[in-house]
Short mmCIF file of C-alpha atoms and ligand atoms in Angstrom, two decimals:
data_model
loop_
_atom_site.label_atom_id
_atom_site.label_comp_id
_atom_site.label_asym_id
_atom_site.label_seq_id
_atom_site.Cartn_x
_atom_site.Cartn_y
_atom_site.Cartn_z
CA UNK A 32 267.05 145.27 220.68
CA UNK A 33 268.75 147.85 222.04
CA UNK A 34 272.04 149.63 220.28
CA UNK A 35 275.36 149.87 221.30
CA UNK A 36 278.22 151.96 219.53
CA UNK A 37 282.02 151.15 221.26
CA UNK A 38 284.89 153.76 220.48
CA UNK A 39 288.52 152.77 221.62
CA UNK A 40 291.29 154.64 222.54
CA UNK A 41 294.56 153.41 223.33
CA UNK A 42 296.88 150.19 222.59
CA UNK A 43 295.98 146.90 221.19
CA UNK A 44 294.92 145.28 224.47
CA UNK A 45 292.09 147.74 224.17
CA UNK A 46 291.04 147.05 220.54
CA UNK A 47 290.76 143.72 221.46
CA UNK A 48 289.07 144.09 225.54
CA UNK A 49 286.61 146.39 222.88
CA UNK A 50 285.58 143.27 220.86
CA UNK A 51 285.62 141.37 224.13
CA UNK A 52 283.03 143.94 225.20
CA UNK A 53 281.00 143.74 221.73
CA UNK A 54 280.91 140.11 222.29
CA UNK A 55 279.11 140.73 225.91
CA UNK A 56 276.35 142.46 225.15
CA UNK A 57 275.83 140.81 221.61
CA UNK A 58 275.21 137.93 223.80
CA UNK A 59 272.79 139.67 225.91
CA UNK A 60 270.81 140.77 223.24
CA UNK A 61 272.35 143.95 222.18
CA UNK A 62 273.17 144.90 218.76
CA UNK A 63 276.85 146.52 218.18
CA UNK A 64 276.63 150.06 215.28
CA UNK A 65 279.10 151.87 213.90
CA UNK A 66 278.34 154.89 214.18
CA UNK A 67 277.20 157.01 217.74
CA UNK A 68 274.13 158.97 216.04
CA UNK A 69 271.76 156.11 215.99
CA UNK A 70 273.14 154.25 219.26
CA UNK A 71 271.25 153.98 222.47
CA UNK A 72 274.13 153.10 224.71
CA UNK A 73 277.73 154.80 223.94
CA UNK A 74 280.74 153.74 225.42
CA UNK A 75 284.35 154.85 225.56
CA UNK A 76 286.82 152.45 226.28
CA UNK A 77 289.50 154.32 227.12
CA UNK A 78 293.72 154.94 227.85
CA UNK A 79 295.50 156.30 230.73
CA UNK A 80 298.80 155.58 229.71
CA UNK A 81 299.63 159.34 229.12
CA UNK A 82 297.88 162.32 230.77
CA UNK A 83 296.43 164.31 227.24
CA UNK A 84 294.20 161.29 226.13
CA UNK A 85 292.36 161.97 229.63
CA UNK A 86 291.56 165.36 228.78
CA UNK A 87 290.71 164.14 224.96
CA UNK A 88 288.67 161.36 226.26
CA UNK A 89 286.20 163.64 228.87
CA UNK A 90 285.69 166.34 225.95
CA UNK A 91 284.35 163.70 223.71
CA UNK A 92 282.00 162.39 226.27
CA UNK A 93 281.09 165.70 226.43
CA UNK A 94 280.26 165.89 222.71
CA UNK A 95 278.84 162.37 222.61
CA UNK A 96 276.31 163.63 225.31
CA UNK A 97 274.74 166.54 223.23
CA UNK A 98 273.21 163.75 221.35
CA UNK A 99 270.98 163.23 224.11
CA UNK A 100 268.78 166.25 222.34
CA UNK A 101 268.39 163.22 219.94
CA UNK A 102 268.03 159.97 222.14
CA UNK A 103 266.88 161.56 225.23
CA UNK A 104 267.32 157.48 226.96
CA UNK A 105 270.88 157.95 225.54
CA UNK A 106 273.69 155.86 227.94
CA UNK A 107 277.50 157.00 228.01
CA UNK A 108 279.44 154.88 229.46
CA UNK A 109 283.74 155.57 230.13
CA UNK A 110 285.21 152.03 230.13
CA UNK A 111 289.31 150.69 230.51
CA UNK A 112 291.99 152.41 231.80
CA UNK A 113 291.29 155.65 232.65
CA UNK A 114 287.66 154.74 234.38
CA UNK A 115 289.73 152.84 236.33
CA UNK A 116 292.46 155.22 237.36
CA UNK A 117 289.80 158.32 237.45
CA UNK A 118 286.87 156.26 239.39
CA UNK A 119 286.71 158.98 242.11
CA UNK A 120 286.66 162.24 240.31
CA UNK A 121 285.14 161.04 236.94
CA UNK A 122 281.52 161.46 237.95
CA UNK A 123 282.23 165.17 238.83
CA UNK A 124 284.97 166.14 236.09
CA UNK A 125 281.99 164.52 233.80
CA UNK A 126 278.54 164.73 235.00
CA UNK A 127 277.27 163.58 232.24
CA UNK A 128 278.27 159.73 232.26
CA UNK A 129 275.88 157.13 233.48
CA UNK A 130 278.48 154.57 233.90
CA UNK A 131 282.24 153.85 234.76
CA UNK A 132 283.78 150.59 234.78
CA UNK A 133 287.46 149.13 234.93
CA UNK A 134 289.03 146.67 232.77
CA UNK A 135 287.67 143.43 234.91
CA UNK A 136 284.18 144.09 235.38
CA UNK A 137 282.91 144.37 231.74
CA UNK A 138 281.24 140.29 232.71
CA UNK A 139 278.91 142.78 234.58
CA UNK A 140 278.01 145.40 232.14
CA UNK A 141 274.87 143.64 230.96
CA UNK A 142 273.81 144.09 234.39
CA UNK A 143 274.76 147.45 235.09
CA UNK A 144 273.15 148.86 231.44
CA UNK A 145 269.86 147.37 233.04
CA UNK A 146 269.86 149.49 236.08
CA UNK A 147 268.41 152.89 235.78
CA UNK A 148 269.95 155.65 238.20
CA UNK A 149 270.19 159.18 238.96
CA UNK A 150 273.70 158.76 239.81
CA UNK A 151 276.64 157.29 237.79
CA UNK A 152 277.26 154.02 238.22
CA UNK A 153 280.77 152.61 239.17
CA UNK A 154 281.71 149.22 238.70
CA UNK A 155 285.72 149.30 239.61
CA UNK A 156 286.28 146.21 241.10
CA UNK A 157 289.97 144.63 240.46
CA UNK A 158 289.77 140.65 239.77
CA UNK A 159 293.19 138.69 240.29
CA UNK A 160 291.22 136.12 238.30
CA UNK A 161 289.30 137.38 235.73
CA UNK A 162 290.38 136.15 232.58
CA UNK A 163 287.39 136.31 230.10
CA UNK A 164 287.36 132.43 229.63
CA UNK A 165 284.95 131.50 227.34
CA UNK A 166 283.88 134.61 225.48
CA UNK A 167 284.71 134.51 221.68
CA UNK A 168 285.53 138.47 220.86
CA UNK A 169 283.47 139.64 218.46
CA UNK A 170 286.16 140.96 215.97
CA UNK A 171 286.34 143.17 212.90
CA UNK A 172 286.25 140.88 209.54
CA UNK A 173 289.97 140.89 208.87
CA UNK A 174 292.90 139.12 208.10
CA UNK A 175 294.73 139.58 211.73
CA UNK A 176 292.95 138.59 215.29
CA UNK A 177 294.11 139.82 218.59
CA UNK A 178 293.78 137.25 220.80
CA UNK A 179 294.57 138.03 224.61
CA UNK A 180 296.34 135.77 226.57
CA UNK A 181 297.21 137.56 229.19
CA UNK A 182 295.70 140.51 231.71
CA UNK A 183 297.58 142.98 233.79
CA UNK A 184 301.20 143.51 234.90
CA UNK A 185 303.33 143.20 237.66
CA UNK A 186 306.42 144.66 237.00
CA UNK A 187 305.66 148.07 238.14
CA UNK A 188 308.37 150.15 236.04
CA UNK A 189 308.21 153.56 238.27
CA UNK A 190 306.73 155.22 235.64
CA UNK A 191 303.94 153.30 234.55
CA UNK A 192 299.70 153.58 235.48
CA UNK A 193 299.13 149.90 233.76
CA UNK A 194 299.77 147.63 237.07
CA UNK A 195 297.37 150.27 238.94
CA UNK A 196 294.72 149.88 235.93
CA UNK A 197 295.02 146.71 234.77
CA UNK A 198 295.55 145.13 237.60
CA UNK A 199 297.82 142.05 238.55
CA UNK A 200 299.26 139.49 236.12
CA UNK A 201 297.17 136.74 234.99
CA UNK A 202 297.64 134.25 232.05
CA UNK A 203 294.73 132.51 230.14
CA UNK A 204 295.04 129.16 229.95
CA UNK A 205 296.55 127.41 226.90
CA UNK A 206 293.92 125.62 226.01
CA UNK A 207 291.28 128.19 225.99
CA UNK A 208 294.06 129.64 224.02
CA UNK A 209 293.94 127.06 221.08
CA UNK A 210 290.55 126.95 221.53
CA UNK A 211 290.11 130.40 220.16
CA UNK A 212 293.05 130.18 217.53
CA UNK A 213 291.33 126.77 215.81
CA UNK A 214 288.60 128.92 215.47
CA UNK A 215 289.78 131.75 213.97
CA UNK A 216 291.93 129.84 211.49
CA UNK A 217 288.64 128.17 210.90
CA UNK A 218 286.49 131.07 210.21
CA UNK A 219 289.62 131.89 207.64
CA UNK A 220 291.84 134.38 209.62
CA UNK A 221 295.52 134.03 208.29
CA UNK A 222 297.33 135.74 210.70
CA UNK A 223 297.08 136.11 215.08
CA UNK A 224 298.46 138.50 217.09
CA UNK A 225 298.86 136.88 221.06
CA UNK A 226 298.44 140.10 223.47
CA UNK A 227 299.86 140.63 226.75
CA UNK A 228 301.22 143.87 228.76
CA UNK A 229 304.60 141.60 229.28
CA UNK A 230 303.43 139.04 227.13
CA UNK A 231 306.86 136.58 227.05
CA UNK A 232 305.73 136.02 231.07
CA UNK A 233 302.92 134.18 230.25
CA UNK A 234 302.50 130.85 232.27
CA UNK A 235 299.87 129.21 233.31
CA UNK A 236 300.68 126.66 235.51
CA UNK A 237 302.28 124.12 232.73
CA UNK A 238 302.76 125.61 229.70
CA UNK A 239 305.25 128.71 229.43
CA UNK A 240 305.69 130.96 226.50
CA UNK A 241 307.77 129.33 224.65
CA UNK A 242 305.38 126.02 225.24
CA UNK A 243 302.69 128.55 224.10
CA UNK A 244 304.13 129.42 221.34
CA UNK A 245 304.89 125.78 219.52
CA UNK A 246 301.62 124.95 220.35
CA UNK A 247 299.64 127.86 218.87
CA UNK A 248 302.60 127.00 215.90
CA UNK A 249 300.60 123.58 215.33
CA UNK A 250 297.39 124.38 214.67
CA UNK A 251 296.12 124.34 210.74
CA UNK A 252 295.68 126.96 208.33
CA UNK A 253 297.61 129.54 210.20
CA UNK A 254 300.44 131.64 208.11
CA UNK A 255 301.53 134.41 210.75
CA UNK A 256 302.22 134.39 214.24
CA UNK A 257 302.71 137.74 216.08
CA UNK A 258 302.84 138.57 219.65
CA UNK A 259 303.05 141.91 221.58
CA UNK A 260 304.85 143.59 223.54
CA UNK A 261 307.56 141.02 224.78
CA UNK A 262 309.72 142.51 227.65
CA UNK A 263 313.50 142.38 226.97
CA UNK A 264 313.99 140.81 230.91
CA UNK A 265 311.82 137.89 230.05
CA UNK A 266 313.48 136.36 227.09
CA UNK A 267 314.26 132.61 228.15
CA UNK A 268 316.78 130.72 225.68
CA UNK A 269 314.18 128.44 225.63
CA UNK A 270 312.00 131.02 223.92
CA UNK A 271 314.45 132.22 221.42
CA UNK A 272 314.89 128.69 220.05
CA UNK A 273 310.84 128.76 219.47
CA UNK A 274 311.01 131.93 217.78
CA UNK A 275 314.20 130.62 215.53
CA UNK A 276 312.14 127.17 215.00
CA UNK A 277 308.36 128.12 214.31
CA UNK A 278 308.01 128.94 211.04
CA UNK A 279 305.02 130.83 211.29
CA UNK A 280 306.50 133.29 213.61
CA UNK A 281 307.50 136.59 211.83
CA UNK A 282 310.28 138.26 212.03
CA UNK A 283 308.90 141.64 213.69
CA UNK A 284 309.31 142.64 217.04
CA UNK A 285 308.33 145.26 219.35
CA UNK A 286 310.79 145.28 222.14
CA UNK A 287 310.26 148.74 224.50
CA UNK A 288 313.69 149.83 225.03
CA UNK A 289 312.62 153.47 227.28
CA UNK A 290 316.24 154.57 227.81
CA UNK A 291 320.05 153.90 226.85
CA UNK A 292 320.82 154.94 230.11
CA UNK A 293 321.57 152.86 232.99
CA UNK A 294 321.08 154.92 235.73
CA UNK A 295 317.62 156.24 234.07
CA UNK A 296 317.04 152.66 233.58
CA UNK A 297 317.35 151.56 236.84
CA UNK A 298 315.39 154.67 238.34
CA UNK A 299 312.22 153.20 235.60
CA UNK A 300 312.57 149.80 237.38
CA UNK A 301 312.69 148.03 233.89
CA UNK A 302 314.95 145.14 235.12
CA UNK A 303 317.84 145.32 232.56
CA UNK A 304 321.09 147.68 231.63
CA UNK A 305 321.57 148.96 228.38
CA UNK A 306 324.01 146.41 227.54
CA UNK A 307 322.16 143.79 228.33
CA UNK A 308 318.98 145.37 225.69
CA UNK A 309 321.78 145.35 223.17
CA UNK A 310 323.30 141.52 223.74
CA UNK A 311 319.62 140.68 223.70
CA UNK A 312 319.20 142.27 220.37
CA UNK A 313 322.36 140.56 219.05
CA UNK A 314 321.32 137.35 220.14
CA UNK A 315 317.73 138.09 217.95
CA UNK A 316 319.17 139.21 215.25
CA UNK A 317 321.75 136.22 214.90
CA UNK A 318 318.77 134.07 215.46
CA UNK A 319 316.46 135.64 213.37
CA UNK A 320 317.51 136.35 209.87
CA UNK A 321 315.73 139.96 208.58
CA UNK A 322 314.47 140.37 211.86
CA UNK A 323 312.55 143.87 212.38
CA UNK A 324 312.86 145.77 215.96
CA UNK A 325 310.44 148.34 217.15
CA UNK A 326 310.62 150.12 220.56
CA UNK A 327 309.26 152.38 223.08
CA UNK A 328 311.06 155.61 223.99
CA UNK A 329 310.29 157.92 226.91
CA UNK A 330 312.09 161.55 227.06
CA UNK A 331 312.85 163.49 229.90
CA UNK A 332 311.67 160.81 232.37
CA UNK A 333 312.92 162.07 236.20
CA UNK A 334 316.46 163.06 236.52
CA UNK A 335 317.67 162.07 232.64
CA UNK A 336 320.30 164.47 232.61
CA UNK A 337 321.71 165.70 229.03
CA UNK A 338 324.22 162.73 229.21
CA UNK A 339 321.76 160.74 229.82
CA UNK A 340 319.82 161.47 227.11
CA UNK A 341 322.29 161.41 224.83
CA UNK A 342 323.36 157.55 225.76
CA UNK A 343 319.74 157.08 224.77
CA UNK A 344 320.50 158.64 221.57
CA UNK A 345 324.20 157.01 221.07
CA UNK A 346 321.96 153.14 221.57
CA UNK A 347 319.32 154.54 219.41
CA UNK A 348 321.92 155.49 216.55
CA UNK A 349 323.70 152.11 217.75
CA UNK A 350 320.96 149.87 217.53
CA UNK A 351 319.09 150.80 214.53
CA UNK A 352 315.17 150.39 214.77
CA UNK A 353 312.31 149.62 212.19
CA UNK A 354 310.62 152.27 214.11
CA UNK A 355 310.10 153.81 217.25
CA UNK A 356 307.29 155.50 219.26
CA UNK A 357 308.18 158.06 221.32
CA UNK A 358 306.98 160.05 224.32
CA UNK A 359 307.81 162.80 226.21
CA UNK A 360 307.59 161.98 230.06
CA UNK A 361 303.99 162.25 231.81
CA UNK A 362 303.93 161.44 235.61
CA UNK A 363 300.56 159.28 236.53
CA UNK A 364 299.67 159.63 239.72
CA UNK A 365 299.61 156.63 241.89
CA UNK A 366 303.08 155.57 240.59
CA UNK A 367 306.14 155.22 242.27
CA UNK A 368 307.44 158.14 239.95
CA UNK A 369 305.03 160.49 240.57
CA UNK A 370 304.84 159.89 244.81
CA UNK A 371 309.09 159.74 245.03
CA UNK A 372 310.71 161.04 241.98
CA UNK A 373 310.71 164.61 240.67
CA UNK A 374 309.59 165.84 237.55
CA UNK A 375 312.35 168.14 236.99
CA UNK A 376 313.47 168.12 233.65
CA UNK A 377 311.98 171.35 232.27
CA UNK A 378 309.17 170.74 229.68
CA UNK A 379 310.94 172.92 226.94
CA UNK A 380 314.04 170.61 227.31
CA UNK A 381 311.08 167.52 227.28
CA UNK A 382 309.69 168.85 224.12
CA UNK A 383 313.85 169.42 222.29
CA UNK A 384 314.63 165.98 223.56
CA UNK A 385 311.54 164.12 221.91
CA UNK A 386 312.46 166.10 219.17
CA UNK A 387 315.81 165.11 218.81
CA UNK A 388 314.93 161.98 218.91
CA UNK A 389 312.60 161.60 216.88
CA UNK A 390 314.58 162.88 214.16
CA UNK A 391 317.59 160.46 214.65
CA UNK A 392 315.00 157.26 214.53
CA UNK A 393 313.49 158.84 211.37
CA UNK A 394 316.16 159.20 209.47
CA UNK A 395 317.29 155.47 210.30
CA UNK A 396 313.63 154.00 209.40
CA UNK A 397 314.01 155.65 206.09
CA UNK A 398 317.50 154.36 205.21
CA UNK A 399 316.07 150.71 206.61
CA UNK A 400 313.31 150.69 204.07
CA UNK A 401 315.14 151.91 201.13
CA UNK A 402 317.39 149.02 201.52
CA UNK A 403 314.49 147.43 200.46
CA UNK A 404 313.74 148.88 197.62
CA UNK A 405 314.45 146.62 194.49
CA UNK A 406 313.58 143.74 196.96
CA UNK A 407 310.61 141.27 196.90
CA UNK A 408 308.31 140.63 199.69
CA UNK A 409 305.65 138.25 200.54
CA UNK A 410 302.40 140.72 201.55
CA UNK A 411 299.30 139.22 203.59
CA UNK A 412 296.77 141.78 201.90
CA UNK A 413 294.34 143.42 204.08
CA UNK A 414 292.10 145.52 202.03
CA UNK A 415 291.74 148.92 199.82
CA UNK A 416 293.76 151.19 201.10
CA UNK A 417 292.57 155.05 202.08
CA UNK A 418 292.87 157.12 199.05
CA UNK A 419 293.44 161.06 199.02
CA UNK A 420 291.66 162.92 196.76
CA UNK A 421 292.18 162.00 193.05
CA UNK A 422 294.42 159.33 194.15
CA UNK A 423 294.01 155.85 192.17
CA UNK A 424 292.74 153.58 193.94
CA UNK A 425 295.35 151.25 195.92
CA UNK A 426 294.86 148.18 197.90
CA UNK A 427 297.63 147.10 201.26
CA UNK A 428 299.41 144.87 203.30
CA UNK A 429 301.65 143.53 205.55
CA UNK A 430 304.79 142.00 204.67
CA UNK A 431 306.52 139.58 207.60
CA UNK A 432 308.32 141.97 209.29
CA UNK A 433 305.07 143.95 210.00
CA UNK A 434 305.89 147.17 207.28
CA UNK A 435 302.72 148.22 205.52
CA UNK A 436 302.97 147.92 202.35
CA UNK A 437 301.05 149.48 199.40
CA UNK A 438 300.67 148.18 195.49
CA UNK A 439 297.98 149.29 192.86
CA UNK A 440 296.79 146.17 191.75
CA UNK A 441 292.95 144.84 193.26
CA UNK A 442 293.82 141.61 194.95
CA UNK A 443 291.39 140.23 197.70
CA UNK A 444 292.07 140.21 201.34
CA UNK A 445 293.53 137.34 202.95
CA UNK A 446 295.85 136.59 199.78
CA UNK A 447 299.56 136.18 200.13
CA UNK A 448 301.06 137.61 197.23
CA UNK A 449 304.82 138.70 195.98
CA UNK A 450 305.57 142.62 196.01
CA UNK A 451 308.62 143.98 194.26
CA UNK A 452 309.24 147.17 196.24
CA UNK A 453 309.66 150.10 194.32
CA UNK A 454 310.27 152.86 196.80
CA UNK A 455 309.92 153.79 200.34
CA UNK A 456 309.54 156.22 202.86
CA UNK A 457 309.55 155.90 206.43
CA UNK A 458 306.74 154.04 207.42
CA UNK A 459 305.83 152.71 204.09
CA UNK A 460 306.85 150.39 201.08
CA UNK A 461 305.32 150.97 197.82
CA UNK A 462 305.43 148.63 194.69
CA UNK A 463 304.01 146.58 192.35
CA UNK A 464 302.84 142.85 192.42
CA UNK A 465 305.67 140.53 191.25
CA UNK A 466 304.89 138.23 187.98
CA UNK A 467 304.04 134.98 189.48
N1 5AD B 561 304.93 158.91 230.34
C1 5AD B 561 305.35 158.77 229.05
N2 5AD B 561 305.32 157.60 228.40
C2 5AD B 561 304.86 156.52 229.06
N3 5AD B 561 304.71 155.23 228.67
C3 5AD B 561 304.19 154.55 229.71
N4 5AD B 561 303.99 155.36 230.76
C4 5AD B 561 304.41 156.59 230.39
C5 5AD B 561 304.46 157.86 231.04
N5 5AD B 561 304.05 158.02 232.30
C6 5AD B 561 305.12 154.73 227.37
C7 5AD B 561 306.22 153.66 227.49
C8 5AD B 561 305.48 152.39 227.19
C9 5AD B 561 304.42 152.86 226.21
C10 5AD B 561 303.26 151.97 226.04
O1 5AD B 561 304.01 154.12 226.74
O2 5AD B 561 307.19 153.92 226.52
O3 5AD B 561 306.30 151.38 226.65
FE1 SF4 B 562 304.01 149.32 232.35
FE2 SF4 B 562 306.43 148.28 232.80
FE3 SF4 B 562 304.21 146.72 232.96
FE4 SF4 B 562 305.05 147.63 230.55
S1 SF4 B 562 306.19 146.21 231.92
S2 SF4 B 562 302.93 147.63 231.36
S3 SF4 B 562 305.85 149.66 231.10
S4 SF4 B 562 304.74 148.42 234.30
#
């Protein structure tokens, strides 16, 4: 039996096209490691979202390669996003892979490990149908499963590689859909997280996402239902009554804002002005009781201009995330942005911007989670936690709204146990398990 080692870079969709992947070649006899020493085949599945993670990406293939002194038969193979967006140049930037293949050919991997060649193989191809029916991930023992319910995007924001990568929009149906949820809640998973570039457009045919949604609600022995990322121009009333009505759903969502700027929002393409985000979020929050909002900032994006930026900020300050993740701008070549917009806000103005903020949201996380404090939450534990040196050991979890929270008593994964916070920083909650 030959070995296989996976590494993943990037968002969700790829942790989970990873285990997709795993489950592949698991079924053609391979067996999936841990670790890269040992392996006989290597690959990389990888991001393109942002330009640095290319550059990461090609130095660790390089690294990964040395090991070749070791496993002379060694294959390295650069799978996902950026195989897909680099196909032409990869085989020259890096030599040293044997394979490259985009995000809807991995049916054919099997196949393509098999072949023996001087030069790299490419395996690009785009499928407007290629949904992975069928193929039960192989995913890590845990309390949360990704399960993908949709592929690709086509909303083109200007700025954006992921319609050029991931091709065009495609929803699984639902009933492959339940198929895979009975059997996770089967095998004992608690909690499942529905994935999707835009995932609120899913449709396939009969069911929409809201249909989706009080379906998946229905089946036994689920506790949590997530989904992720939802796009704020696809909310349907019909959806928001779901998410008000479904008890399982938590109340956590990621909702990529970008900008608080209209003009910089209409120049992204993302289909909504700020004040419609915000009535949106009003709407949620009135519907949603203790509802938690993370977003997606970029900074400096083509022609923000200082007002600009600071409408971004003045919604930021207005709105009040969980949490944020924030970028500085990074044009992708093939995109609108990159072919018709400039890149003209300097990159030392880039750099103060994220900056900025980035302190504004952290300040407001922190004040969110002390609030809080002296609270009690209900905590789906996950596991031990990672200790620092001569730390006591701690175990974690995550409470509804999707905050991680850490206590000191042992308590096995999958339980759903009572937390009485104690104190907070930022990103975490730490306390103590409540007396029953
Ligand atoms: N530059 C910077 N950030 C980007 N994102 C997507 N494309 C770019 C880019 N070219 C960010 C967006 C998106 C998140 C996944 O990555 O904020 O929501
Ligand atoms: Fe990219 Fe926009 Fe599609 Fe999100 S909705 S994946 S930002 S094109």
């Amino acid at each position: 039996m030959r070995s296989v080692y996976i590494e993943t870079y990037g968002c969700q969709m790829n942790v989970a096209d990873s285990e997709l992947v795993a489950s592949i070649l698991r079924q053609a006899g391979y067996r999936i490691i841990p670790t890269p020493e040992e392996a006989e085949v290597i690959l990389l599945n990888t991001c393109a979202v942002r330009e640095h993670a290319e550059e990461r990406v090609i130095g660790r293939a390089s690294q990964l390669s040395g090991l070749r002194a070791h496993t002379p038969k060694l294959t390295l193979g650069i799978l996902g996003c950026m195989a897909q967006h680099l196909a032409e140049t990869l085989p020259q930037r890096a030599p040293f892979v044997d394979l490259v293949m985009g995000p809807d050919s991995y049916r054919r991997l099997p196949q393509l490990l098999a072949e023996t060649a001087e030069e790299t193989l490419l395996d690009l191809r785009l499928d407007r149908e290629e949904d992975y029916q069928g193929i039960d991930p192989i995913r890590r023992q845990g309390v949360n499963a990704w399960v993908t319910i949709m592929r690709g995007c086509d909303r083109f924001c200007t700025f954006c590689i992921v319609p050029f990568v991931r091709g065009r929009e495609r929803s699984v149906p639902a009933g492959e859909i339940l198929r895979q949820v009975r059997v996770l809640t089967a095998e004992g998973y608690r909690e499942v997280t529905l994935l999707g570039q835009t995932v609120n457009s899913y449709r396939d045919g009969q069911v929409d996402f809201a249909g989706l949604l009080r379906a998946v609600g229905q089946v036994d022995g689920l506790k949590r239902l997530r989904f992720t990322s939802p796009h704020p121009a696809d909310f349907t009333p019909q959806l928001i009554d779901a998410l008000a009505e479904i008890p399982q759903v938590c109340p956590g969502l990621h909702l990529p804002l970008q900008s608080g700027s209209d003009a910089q929002l209409e120049r992204m393409r993302r289909g909504y002005t700020a004040a419609q985000y915000r009535a949106l979020v009003a709407e949620l929050r009135q519907r949603l009781p203790g509802l938690a909002l993370t977003t997606d900032i970029i900074a400096g994006f083509c022609g923000e201009s200082e007002e600009d930026f600071q409408q971004t900020l003045d919604l930021v300050g207005e709105i009040r995330f969980d949490s944020a993740f924030m970028f500085k701008y990074s044009p992708r070549e093939g995109t609108f942005a990159h072919k018709k917009l400039e890149d003209d806000v300097p990159e030392a103005t880039k750099t103060q911007r994220l900056e900025r903020v980035i302190a504004l949201q952290e300040g407001i996380s922190w004040e969110i989670n002390q609030q809080l404090v002296g609270q009690t939450v209900e905590v789906l534990v996950e596991g031990p936690s990672k200790r620092q040196n001569g730390q006591t050991r701690t175990f974690y979890g995550r409470s509804p709204q999707g905050k991680t929270v850490v206590f000191s008593q042992e308590v096995v994964a999958n339980a759903l146990v009572q937390v009485h916070i104690e104190r907070a920083s930022s990103h975490t909650l730490f306390g103590e398990l409540a007396e029953p």
